[in-house]
Short mmCIF file of C-alpha atoms in Angstrom, two decimals:
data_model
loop_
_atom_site.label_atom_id
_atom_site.label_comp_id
_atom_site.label_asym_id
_atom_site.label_seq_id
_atom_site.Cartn_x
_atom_site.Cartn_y
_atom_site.Cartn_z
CA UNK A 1 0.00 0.00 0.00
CA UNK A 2 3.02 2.78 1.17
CA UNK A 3 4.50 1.76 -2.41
CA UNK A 4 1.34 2.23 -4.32
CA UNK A 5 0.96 5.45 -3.14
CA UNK A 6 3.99 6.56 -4.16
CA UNK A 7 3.53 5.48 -7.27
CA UNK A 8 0.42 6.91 -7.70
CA UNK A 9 1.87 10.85 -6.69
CA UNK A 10 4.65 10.00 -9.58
CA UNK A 11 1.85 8.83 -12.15
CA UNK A 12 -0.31 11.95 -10.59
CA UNK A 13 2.79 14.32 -11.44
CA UNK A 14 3.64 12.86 -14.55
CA UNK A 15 0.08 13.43 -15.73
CA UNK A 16 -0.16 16.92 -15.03
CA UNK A 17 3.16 17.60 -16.67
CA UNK A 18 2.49 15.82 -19.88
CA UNK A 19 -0.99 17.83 -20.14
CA UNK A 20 0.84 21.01 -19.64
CA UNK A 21 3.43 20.13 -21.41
CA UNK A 22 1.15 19.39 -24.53
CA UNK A 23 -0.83 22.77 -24.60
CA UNK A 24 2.50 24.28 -24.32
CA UNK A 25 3.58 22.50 -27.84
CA UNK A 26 -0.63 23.57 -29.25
CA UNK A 27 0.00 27.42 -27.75
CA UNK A 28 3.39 28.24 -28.80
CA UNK A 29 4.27 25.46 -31.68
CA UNK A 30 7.19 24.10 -29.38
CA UNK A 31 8.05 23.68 -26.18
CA UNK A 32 12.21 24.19 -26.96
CA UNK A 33 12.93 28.06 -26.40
CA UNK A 34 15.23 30.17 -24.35
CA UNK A 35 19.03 31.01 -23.63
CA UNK A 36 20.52 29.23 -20.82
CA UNK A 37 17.99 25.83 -21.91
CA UNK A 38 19.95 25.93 -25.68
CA UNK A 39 22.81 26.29 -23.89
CA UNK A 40 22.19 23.07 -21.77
CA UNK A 41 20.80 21.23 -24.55
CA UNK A 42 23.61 22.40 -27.02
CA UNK A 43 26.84 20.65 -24.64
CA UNK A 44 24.29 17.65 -23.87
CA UNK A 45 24.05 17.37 -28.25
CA UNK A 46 28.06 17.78 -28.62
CA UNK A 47 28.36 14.81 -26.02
CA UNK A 48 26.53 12.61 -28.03
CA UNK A 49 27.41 13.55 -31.65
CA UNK A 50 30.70 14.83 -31.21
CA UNK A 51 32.27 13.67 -28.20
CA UNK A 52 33.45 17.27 -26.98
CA UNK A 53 32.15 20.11 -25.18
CA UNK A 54 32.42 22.52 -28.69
CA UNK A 55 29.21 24.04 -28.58
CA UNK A 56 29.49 25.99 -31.13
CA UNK A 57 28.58 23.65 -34.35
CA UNK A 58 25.62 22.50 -31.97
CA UNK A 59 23.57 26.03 -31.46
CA UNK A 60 23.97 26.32 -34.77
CA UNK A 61 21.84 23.87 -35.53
CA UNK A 62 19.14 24.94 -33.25
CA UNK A 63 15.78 25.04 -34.33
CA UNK A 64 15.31 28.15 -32.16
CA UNK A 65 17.95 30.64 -33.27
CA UNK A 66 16.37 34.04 -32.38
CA UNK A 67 17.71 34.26 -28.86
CA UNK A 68 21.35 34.17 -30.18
CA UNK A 69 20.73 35.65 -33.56
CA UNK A 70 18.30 38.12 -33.05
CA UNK A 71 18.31 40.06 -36.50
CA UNK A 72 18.02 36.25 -38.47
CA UNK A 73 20.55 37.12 -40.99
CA UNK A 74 22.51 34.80 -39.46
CA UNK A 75 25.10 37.08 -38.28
CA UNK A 76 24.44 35.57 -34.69
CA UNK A 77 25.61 38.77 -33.35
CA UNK A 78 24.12 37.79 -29.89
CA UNK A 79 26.36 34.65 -29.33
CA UNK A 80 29.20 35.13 -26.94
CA UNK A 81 32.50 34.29 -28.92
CA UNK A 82 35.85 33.57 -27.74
CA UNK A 83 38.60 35.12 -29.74
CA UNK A 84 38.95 31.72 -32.35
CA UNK A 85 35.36 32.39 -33.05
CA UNK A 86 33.88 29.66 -31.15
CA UNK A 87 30.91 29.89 -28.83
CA UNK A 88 31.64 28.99 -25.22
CA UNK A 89 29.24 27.54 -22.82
CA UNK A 90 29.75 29.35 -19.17
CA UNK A 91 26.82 26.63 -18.25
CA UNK A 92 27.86 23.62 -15.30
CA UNK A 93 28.24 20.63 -17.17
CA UNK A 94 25.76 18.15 -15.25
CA UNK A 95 22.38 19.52 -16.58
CA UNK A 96 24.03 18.60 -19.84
CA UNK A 97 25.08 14.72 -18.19
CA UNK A 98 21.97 14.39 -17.28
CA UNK A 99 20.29 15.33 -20.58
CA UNK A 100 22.56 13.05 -22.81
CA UNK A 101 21.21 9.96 -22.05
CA UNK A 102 17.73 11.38 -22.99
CA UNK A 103 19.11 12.93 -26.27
CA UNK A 104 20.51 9.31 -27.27
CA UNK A 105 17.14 7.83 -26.53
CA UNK A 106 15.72 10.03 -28.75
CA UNK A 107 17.81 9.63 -31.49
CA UNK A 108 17.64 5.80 -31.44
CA UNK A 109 13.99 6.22 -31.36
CA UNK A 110 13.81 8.50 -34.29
CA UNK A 111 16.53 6.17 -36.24
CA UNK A 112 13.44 3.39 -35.62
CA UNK A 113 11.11 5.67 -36.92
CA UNK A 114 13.08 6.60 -40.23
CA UNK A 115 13.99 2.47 -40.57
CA UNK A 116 10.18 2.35 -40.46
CA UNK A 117 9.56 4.88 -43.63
CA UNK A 118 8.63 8.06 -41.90
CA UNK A 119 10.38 11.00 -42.52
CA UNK A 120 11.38 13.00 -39.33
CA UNK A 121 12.43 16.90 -40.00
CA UNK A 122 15.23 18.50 -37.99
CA UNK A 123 18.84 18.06 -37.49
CA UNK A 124 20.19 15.19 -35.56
CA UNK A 125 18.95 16.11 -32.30
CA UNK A 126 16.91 18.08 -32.78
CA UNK A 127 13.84 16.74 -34.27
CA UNK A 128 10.39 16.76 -32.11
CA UNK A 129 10.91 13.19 -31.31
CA UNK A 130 14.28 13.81 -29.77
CA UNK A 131 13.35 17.03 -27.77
CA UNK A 132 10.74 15.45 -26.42
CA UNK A 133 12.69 12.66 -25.25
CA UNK A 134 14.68 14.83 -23.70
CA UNK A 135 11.31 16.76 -21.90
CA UNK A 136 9.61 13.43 -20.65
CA UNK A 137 12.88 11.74 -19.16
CA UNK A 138 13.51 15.20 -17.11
CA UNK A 139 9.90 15.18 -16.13
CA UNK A 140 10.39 11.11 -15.45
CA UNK A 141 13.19 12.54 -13.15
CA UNK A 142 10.87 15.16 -11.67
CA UNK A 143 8.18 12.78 -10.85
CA UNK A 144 10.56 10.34 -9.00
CA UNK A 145 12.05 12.82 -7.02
CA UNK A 146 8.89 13.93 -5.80
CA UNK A 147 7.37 10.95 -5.01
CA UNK A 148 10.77 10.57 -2.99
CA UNK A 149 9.59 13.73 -1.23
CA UNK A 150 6.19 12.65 -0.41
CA UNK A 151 7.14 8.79 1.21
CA UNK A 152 9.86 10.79 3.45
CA UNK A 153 6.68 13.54 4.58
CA UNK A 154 4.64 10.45 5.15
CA UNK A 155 6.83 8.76 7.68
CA UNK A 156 6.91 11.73 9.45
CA UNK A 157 3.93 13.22 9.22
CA UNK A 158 1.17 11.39 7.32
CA UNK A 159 -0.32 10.79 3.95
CA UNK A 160 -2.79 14.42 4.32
CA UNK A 161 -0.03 16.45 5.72
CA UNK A 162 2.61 14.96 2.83
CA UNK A 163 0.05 15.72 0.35
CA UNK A 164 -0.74 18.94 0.96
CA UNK A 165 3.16 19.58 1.13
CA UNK A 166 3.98 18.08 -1.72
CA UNK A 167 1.28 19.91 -3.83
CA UNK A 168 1.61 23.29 -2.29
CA UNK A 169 5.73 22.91 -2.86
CA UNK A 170 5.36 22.07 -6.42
CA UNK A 171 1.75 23.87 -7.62
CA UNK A 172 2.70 26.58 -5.27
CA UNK A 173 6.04 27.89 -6.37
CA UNK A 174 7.90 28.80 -9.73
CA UNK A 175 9.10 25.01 -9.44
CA UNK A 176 5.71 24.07 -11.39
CA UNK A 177 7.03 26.02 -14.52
CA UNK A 178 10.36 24.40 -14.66
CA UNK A 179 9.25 21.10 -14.26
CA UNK A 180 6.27 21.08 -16.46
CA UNK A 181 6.25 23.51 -18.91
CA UNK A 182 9.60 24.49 -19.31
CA UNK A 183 11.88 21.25 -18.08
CA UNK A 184 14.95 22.20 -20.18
CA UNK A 185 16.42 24.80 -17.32
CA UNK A 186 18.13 22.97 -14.47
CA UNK A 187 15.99 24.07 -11.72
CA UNK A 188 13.66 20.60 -11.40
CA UNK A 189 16.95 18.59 -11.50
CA UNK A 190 18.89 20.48 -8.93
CA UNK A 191 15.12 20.00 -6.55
CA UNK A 192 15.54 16.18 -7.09
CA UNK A 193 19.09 16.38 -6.00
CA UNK A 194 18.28 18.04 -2.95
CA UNK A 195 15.71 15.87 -1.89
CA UNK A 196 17.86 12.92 -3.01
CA UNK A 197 19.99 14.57 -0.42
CA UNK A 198 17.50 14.75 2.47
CA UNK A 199 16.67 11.34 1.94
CA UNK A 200 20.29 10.57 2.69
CA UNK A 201 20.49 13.11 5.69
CA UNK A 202 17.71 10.98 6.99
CA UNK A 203 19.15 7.55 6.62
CA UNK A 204 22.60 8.77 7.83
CA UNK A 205 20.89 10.49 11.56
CA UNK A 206 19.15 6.97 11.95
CA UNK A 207 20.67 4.12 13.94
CA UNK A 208 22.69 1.54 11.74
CA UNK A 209 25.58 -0.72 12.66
CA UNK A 210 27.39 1.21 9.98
CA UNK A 211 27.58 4.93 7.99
CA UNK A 212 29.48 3.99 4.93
CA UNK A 213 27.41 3.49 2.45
CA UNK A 214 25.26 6.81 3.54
CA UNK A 215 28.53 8.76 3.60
CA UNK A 216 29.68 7.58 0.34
CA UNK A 217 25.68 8.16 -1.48
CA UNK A 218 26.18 11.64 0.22
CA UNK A 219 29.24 12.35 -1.06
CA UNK A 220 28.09 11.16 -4.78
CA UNK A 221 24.73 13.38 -4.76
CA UNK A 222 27.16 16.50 -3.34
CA UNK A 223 29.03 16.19 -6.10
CA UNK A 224 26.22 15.54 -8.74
CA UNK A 225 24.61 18.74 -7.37
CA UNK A 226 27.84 20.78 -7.66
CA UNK A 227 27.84 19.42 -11.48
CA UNK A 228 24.08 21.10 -11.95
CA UNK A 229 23.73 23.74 -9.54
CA UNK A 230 26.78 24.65 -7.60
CA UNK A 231 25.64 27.16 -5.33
CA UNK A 232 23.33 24.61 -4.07
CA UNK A 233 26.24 22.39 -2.60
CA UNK A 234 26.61 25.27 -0.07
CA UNK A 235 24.27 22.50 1.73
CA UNK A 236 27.25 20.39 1.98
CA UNK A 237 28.63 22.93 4.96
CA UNK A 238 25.48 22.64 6.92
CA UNK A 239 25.61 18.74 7.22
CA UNK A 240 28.85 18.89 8.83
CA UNK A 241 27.42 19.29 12.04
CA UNK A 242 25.01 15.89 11.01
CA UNK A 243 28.43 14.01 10.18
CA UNK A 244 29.92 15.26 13.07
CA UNK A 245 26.98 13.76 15.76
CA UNK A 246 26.67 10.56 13.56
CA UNK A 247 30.61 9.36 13.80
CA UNK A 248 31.47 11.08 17.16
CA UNK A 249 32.72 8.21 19.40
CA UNK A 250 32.05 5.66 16.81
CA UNK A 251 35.18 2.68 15.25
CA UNK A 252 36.42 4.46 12.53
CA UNK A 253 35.90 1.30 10.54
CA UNK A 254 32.52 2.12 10.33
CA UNK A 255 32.85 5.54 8.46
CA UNK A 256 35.95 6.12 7.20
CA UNK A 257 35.47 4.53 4.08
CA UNK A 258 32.51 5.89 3.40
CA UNK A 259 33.77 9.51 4.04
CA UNK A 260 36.65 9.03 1.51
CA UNK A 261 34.67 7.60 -0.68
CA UNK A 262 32.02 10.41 -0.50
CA UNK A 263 35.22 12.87 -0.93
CA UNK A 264 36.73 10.89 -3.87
CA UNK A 265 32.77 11.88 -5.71
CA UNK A 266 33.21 15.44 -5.00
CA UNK A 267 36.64 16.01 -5.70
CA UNK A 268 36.17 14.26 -9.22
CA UNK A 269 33.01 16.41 -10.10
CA UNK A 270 35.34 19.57 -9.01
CA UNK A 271 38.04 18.28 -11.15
CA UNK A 272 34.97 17.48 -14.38
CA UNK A 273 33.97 21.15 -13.67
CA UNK A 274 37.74 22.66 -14.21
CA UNK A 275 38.10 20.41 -17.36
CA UNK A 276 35.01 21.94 -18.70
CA UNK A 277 35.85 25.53 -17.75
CA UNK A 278 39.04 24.86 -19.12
CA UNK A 279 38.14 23.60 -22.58
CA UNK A 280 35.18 26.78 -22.54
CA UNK A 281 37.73 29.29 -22.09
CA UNK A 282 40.65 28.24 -21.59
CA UNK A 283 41.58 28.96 -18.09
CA UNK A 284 41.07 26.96 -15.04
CA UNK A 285 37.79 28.37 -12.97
CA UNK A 286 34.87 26.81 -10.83
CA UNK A 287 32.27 29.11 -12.32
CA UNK A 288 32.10 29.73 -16.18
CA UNK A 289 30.17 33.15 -14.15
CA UNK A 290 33.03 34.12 -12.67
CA UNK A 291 35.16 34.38 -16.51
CA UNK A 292 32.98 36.07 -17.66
CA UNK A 293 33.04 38.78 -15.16
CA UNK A 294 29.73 37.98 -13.42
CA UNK A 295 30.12 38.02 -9.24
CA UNK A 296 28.53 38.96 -6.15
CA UNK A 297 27.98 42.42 -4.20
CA UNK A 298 27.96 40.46 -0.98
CA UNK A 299 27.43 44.48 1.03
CA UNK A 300 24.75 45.48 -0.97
CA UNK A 301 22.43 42.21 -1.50
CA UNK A 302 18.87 43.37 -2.92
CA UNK A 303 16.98 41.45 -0.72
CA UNK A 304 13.35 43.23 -1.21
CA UNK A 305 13.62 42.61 -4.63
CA UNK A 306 14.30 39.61 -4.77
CA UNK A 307 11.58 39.08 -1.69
CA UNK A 308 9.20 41.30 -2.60
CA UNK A 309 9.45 43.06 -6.34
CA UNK A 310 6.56 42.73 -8.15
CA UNK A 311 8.19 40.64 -11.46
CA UNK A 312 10.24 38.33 -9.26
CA UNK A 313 8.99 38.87 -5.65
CA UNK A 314 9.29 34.90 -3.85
CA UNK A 315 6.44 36.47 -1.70
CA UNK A 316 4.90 37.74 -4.14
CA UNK A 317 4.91 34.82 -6.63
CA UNK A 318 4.61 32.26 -3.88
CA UNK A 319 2.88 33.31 -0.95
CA UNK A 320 2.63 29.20 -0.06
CA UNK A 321 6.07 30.02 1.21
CA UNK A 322 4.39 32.40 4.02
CA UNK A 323 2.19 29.99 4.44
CA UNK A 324 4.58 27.10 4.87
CA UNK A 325 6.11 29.31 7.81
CA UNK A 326 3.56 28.76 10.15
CA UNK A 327 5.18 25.33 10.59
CA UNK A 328 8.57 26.14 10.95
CA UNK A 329 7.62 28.95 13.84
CA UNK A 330 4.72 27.43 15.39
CA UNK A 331 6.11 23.86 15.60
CA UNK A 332 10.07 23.80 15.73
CA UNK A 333 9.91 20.91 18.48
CA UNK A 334 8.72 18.75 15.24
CA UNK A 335 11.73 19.73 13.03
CA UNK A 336 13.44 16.65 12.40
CA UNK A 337 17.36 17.58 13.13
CA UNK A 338 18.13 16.04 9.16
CA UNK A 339 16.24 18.91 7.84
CA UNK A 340 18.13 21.79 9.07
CA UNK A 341 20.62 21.53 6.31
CA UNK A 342 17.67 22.01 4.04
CA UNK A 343 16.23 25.21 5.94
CA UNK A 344 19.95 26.52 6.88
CA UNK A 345 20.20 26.23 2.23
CA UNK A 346 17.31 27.65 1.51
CA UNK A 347 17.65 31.05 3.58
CA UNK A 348 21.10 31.65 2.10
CA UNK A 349 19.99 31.27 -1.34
CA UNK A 350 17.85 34.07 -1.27
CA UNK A 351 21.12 36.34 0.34
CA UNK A 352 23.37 34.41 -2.63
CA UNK A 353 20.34 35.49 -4.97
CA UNK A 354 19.80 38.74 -3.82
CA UNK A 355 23.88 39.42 -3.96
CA UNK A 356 24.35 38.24 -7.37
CA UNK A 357 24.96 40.46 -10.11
CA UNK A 358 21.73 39.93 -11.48
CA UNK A 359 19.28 39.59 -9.15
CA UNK A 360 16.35 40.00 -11.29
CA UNK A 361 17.51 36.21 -12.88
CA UNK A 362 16.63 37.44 -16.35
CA UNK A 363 13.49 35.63 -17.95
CA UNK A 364 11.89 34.22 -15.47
CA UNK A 365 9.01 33.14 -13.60
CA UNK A 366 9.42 34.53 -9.94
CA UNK A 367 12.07 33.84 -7.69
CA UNK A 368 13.44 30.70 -10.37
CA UNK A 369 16.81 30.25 -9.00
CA UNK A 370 15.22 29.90 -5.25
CA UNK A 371 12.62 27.04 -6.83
CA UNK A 372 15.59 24.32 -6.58
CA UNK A 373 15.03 24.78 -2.73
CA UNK A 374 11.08 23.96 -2.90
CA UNK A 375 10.88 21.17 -0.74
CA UNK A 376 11.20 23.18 2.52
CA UNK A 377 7.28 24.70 1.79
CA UNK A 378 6.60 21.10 1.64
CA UNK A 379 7.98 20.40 5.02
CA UNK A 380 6.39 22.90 6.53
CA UNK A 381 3.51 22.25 5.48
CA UNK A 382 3.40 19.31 6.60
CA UNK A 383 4.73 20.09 9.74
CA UNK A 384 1.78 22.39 10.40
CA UNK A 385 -1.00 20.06 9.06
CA UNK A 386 0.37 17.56 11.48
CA UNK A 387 0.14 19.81 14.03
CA UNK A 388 -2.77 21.86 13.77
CA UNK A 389 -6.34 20.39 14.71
CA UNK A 390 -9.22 20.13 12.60
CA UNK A 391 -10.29 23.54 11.99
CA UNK A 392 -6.70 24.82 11.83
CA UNK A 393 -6.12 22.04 9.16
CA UNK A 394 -8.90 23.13 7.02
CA UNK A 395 -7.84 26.89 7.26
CA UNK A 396 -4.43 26.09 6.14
CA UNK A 397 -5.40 23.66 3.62
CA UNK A 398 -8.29 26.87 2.16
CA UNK A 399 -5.00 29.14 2.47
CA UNK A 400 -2.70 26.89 0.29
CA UNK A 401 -5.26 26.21 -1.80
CA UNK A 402 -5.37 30.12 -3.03
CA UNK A 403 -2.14 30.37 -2.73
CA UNK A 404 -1.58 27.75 -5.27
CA UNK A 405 -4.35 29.10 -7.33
CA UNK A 406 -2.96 32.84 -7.37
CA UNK A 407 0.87 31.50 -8.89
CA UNK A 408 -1.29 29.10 -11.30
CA UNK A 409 -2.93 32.99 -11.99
CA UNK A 410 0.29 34.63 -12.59
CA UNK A 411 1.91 31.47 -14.29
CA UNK A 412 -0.99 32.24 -16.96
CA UNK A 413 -0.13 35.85 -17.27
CA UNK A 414 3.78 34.65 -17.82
CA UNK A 415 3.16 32.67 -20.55
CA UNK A 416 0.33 34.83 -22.08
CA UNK A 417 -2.53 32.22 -21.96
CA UNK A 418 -4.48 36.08 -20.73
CA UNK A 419 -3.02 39.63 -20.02
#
């Protein structure tokens, strides 16, 4: 029965997100658009085709070329060039990883289709059939990781409260947008991580004869999430105090090995990152952002912008995450010492947000590059559904209800579905 309910949130999610992601292709003709998603999708093409992180030869074959040449004479005066004329990709590399094995999908799948007679239109890679591989398996991805979410809110706090979380987390938040409508940016992946995460944090601050094999998964997802996000991993500083309390006084035969192994993941993904930075632009960096100039004004953070602006307010484009508050204030006694980490993450990526040189995170829906930290509205949520009694349950569940239905609102207005 646990299983089957899991299941059916991940059939549930997948659902919606096919249906939106179909009147998405009937409204606009496509669903593959954007800057930083071609970007993304480009290094994930020259993986499979090429076997190098060129980009360059890639974007050129885009079926969406306006972004980069905006005049279509195909001057592509917008593309960033290095001095030898080729395009580099400032992008992490591990939206791309992930993205490749969905690309070569696709492609066999539209080889089967041309062995069968039909003829498919668009460059290798970037036919319908192959960008829509691509979509699904990210949405496949999604759906998993949320489902992931819900068993852990379960355990804790029941199948209503985990529902409501789950819902008000995902409906609730510019998290919807990227994993539905627009799955090519990296926000839904970097989510999954993060919950992959707190499913780990959890398993390590419960009682086993050993901690290697938690150490050694957390160590692999830290790295995986440097690889697609890496201001995320920032996480990684507020487990220490977890590691510390789960090996204190404990055989070092029944960590160590874990821990190195953990550190052997994250070194290597900071080592993949440098290659890639290197062959983009030919210096050793961390952050293709930083070569390029972009930083941080860590004095002068615009923190009521980013909180409460009307085009990107968090508040404002999520008021579930007000909502969600009432658990965290109300009810700390109930805060499960693994999720910490997660809160400690979440409030310092609205600071790193606000600090950034662009705090407005170009064209977006809300507060975008705070959606990868989601899952803490769903925890408290369910924190405060848990708590609450029967009236106090149906006002919160009325409240998230119109919260959810006023982003849904101003999701429309994004996309132009009204004005």
């Amino acid at each position: 029965m646990k299983s089957l309910r899991k299941r059916l949130v991940f059939v549930g999610v997948m659902a919606v997100s096919l249906i939106a992601l179909i009147r998405v292709q009937q409204y606009y003709g496509t669903i593959y658009h954007g800057w930083d998603a071609q970007f993304y999708f480009a290094l994930a093409h020259s993986l499979i085709f090429d076997r190098d992180t060129d980009v360059t030869n890639d974007l050129l074959m885009t079926p969406y070329p306006k972004p980069l040449d905006p005049s279509g004479d195909g001057s592509w005066s917008a593309a960033p060039r290095r001095a030898d004329g080729r395009i580099p990709s400032k992008y992490p590399l591990g939206m791309s990883m992930v993205e490749a094995p969905f690309l070569a999908f696709g492609h066999l799948l539209r080889r089967a289709v041309e062995l069968a007679g039909w003829e498919v239109s668009g460059a290798y890679g970037y036919s319908s059939i192959e960008i829509w591989s691509v979509a699904v398996g990210l949405q496949l991805l999604f759906g998993a990781g949320l489902a992931v979410l819900y068993s852990i809110l379960k355990k804790e706090y029941g199948q209503s409260g985990a529902t409501l979380g789950v819902l008000g987390c995902w409906l609730g938040t510019s998290l919807f947008y990227y994993s539905a409508l627009f799955p090519f940016m990296a926000h839904a992946v970097s989510f999954v991580l993060l919950v992959l995460i707190l499913y780990a944090s959890r398993e390590l601050t419960m009682e086993a004869p050993t901690v290697n094999s938690r150490l050694a998964w957390l160590g692999a997802l830290l790295g995986a999430l440097f690889l697609v996000r890496p201001q995320q991993v920032i996480i990684a500083l507020f487990l220490i105090p977890i590691f510390v309390i789960r090996i204190r006084s404990r055989p070092a035969a029944t960590w160590c090995l874990g821990a190195c192994i953990g550190a052997t993941f994250g070194l290597a993904a900071v080592a993949t990152q440098l290659a890639c930075n290197y062959s983009q632009f030919g210096v050793m960096s961390f952050s293709g952002y930083a070569v390029g100039g972009e930083g941080f004004s860590w004095l002068h953070p615009q923190l009521s912008f980013v909180l409460f602006s009307p085009s990107r307010g968090l508040f404002v484009f999520s008021p579930v995450i007000a909502i969600a508050l009432i658990g965290y204030f109300l009810f700390p006694r109930f805060i499960p010492m693994y999720v910490y980490p997660m809160i400690g993450n979440a409030v310092l990526q609205i600071y790193l947000v606000a600090a950034w040189s662009s705090p407005e995170q170009g064209d977006a829906f809300g507060a975008r590059m705070w959606s990868d930290n989601a899952a803490v509205v769903a925890i408290g949520l369910a924190i405060a559904f848990n708590r609450l009694g029967t009236i106090g349950q149906s006002i919160l569940t009325v409240a998230t209800v119109v919260a959810i239905g006023w982003t849904i609102y101003l999701l429309g207005r994004f996309v132009g579905v009204y004005p």
